Tab-separated table of C-alpha atoms in Angstrom:
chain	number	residue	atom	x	y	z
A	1	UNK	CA	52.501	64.182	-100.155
A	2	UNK	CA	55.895	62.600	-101.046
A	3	UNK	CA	57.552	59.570	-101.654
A	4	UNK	CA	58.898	57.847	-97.736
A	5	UNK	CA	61.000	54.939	-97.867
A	6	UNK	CA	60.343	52.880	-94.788
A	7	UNK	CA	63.071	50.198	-93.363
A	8	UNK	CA	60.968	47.530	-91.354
A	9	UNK	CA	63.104	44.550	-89.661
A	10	UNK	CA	65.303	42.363	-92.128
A	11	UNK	CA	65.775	45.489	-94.079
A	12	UNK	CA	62.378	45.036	-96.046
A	13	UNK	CA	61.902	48.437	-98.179
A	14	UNK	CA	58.361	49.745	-98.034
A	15	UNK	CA	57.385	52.844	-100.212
A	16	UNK	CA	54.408	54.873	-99.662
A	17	UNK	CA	53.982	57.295	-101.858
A	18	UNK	CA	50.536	58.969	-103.301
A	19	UNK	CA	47.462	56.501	-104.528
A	20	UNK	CA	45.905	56.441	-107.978
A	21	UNK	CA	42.766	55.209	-108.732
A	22	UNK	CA	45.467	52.638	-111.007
A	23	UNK	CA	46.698	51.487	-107.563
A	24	UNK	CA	43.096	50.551	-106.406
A	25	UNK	CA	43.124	48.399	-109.658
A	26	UNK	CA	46.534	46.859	-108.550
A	27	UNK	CA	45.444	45.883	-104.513
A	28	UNK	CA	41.985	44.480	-106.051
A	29	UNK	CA	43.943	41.822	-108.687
A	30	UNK	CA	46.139	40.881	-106.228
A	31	UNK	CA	43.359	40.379	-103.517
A	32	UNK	CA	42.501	42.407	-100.085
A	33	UNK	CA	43.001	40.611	-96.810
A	34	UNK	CA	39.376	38.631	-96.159
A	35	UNK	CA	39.263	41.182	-92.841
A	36	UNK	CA	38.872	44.112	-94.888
A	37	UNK	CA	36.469	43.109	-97.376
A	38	UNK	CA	34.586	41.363	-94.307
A	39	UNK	CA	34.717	44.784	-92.592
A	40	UNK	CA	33.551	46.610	-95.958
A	41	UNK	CA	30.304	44.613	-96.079
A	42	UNK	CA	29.963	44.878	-92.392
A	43	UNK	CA	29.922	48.839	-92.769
A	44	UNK	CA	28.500	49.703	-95.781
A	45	UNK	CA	26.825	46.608	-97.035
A	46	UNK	CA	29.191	47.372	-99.818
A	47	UNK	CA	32.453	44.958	-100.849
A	48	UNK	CA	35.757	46.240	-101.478
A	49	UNK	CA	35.838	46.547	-105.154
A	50	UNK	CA	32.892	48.994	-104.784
A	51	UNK	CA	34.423	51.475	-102.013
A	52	UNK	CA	38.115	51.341	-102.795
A	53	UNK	CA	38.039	53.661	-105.904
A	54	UNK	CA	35.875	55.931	-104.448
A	55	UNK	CA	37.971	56.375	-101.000
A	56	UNK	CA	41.071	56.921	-103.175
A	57	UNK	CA	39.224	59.432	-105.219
A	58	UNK	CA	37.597	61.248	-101.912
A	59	UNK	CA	40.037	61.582	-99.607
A	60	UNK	CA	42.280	64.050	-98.976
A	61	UNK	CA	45.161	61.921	-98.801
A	62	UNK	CA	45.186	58.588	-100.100
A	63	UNK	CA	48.819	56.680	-100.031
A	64	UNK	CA	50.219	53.319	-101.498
A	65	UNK	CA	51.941	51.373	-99.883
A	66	UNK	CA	54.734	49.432	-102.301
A	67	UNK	CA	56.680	46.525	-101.175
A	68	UNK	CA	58.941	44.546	-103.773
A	69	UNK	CA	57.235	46.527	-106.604
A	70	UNK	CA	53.418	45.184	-105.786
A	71	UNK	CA	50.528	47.343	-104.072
A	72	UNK	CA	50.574	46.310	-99.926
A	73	UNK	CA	48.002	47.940	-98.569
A	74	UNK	CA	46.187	51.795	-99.005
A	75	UNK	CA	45.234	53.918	-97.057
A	76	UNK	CA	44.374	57.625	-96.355
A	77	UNK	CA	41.379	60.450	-94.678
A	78	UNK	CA	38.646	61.839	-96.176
A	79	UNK	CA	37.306	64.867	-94.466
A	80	UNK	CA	33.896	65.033	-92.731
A	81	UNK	CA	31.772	68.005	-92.849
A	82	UNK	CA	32.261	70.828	-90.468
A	83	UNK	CA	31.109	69.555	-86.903
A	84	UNK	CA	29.324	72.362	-84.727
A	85	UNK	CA	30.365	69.795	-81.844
A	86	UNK	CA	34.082	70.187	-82.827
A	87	UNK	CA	33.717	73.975	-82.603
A	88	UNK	CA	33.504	73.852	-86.359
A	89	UNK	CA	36.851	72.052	-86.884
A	90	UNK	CA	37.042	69.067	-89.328
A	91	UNK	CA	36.993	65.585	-88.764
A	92	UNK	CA	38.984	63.055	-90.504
A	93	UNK	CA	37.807	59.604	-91.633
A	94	UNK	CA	40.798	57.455	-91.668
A	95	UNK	CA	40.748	53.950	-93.681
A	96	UNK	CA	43.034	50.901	-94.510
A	97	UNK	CA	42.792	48.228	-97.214
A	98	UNK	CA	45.578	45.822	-97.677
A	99	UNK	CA	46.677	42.630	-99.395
A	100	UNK	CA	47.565	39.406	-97.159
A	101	UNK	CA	51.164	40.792	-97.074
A	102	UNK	CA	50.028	43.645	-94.666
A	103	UNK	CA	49.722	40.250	-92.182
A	104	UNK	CA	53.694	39.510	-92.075
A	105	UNK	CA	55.124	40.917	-88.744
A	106	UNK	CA	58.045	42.219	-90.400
A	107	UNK	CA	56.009	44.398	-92.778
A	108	UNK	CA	53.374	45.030	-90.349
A	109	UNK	CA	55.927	46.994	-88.196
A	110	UNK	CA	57.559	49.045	-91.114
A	111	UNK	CA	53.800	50.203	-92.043
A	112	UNK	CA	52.736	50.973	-88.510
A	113	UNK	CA	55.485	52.740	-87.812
A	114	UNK	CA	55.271	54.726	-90.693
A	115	UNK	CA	51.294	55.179	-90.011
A	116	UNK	CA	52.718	57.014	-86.926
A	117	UNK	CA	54.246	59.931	-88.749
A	118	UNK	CA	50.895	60.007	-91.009
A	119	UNK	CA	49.007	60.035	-87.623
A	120	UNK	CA	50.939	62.985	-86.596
A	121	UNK	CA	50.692	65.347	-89.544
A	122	UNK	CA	46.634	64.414	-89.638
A	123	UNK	CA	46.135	65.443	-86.500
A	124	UNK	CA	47.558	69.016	-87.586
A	125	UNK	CA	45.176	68.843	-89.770
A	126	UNK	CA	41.891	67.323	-87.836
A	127	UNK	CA	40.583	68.088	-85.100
A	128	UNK	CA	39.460	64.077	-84.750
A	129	UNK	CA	40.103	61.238	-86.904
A	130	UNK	CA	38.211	58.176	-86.533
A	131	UNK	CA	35.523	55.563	-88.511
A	132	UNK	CA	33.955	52.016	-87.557
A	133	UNK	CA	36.247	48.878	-87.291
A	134	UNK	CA	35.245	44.640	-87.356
A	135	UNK	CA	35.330	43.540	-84.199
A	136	UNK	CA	36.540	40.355	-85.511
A	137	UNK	CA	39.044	42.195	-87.411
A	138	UNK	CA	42.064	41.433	-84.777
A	139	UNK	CA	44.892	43.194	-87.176
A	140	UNK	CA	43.270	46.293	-87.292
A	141	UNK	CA	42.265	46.048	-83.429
A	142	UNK	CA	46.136	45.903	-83.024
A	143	UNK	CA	46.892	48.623	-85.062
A	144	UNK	CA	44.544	51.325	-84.218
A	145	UNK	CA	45.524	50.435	-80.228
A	146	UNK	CA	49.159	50.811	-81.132
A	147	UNK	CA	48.595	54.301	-82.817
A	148	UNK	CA	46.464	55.652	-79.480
A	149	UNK	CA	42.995	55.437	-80.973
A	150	UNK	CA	40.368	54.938	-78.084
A	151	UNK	CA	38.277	51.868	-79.449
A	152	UNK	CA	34.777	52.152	-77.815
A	153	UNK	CA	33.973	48.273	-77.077
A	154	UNK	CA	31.217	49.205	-74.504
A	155	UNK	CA	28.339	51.535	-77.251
A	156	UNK	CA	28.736	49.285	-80.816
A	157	UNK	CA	27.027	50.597	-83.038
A	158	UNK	CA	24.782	48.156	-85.995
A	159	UNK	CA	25.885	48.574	-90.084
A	160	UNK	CA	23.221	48.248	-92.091
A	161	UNK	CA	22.937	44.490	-91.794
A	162	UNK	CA	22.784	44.670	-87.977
A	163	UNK	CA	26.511	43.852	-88.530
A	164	UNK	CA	28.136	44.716	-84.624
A	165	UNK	CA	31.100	47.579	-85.372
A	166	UNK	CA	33.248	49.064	-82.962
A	167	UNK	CA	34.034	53.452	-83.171
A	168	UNK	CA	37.071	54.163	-83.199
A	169	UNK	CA	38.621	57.664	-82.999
A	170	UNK	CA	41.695	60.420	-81.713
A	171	UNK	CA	41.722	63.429	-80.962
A	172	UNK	CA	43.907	66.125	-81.308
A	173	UNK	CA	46.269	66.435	-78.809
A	174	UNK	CA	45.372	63.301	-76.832
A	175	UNK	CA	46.389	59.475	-77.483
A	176	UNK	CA	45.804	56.793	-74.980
A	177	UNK	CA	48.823	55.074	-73.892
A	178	UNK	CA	50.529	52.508	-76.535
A	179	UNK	CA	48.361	49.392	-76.745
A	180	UNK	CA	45.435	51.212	-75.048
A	181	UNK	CA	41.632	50.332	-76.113
């Protein structure tokens, strides 16, 4: 992966470029939005600190996202196992953690547009990409919806605390409309 530059609106510069486990370290001393760690414990019954370094470390791309010089947000997809389902094509499990910044509009847009392009090139690569999102977590909600993901609100699923969890996924070649759950 290389190095994008991203213009949002009021010319904010994002860079995304590829995570280190010394990235991880940076988002965790600056803080994760309360969503995401909610959603981590939700999931796994693991917090951030715990899964962050080992997403980074498993997935087969992992970015950073820079703004001003300080960590945003990461993000990247690990692959899944070959699914007979899938006709033995892989699955990816896409993730986001991101610092309180990720929340201003202006930087929100830069990043999901840029998620777009990621979005595209995975799905080259996947045959589905999906995971489990907080239903509470409304940022996310927005997010996945605006990059076609079909959120299935009507079969939740439990995490391991009987923690109520939305699936998300895409598939290759399809998107719902813009906005779509």
């Amino acid at each position: 992966m290389s190095t994008i530059y991203c213009r949002g609106a009021a010319q904010s510069l994002l860079v995304i470029r590829p995570a280190t486990a010394l990235d991880a370290d940076a988002l965790l001393a600056r803080g994760v939005r309360a969503a995401d760690e909610a959603e981590c414990r939700k999931m796994t019954g693991a917090g951030v600190p715990e899964l962050l370094h080992e997403s980074v470390a498993q997935s087969d791309c992992a970015a950073a996202v820079e703004y001003e010089g300080r960590i945003m947000a990461l993000f990247g997809v690990a692959s899944l196992p070959l699914c007979p389902l899938l006709a033995g094509r892989r699955m990816g499990l896409v993730w986001l953690v991101g610092h309180d910044d990720f929340e201003r509009p202006e930087l929100a847009v830069a990043l999901a547009r840029a998620s777009r392009r990621f979005m595209a090139c995975w799905l080259r690569e996947y045959a589905l990409l999906g995971n489990f999102v907080d239903p509470d977590n409304k940022t996310s909600l927005r997010w996945l919806a605006w990059l076609g993901f079909v959120i299935d609100r009507e079969t939740p699923v439990y995490g391991p605390h009987g923690h109520v969890l939305y699936r998300f996924w895409r598939e290759q070649g399809k998107a719902k409309g813009r906005g779509a759950t």
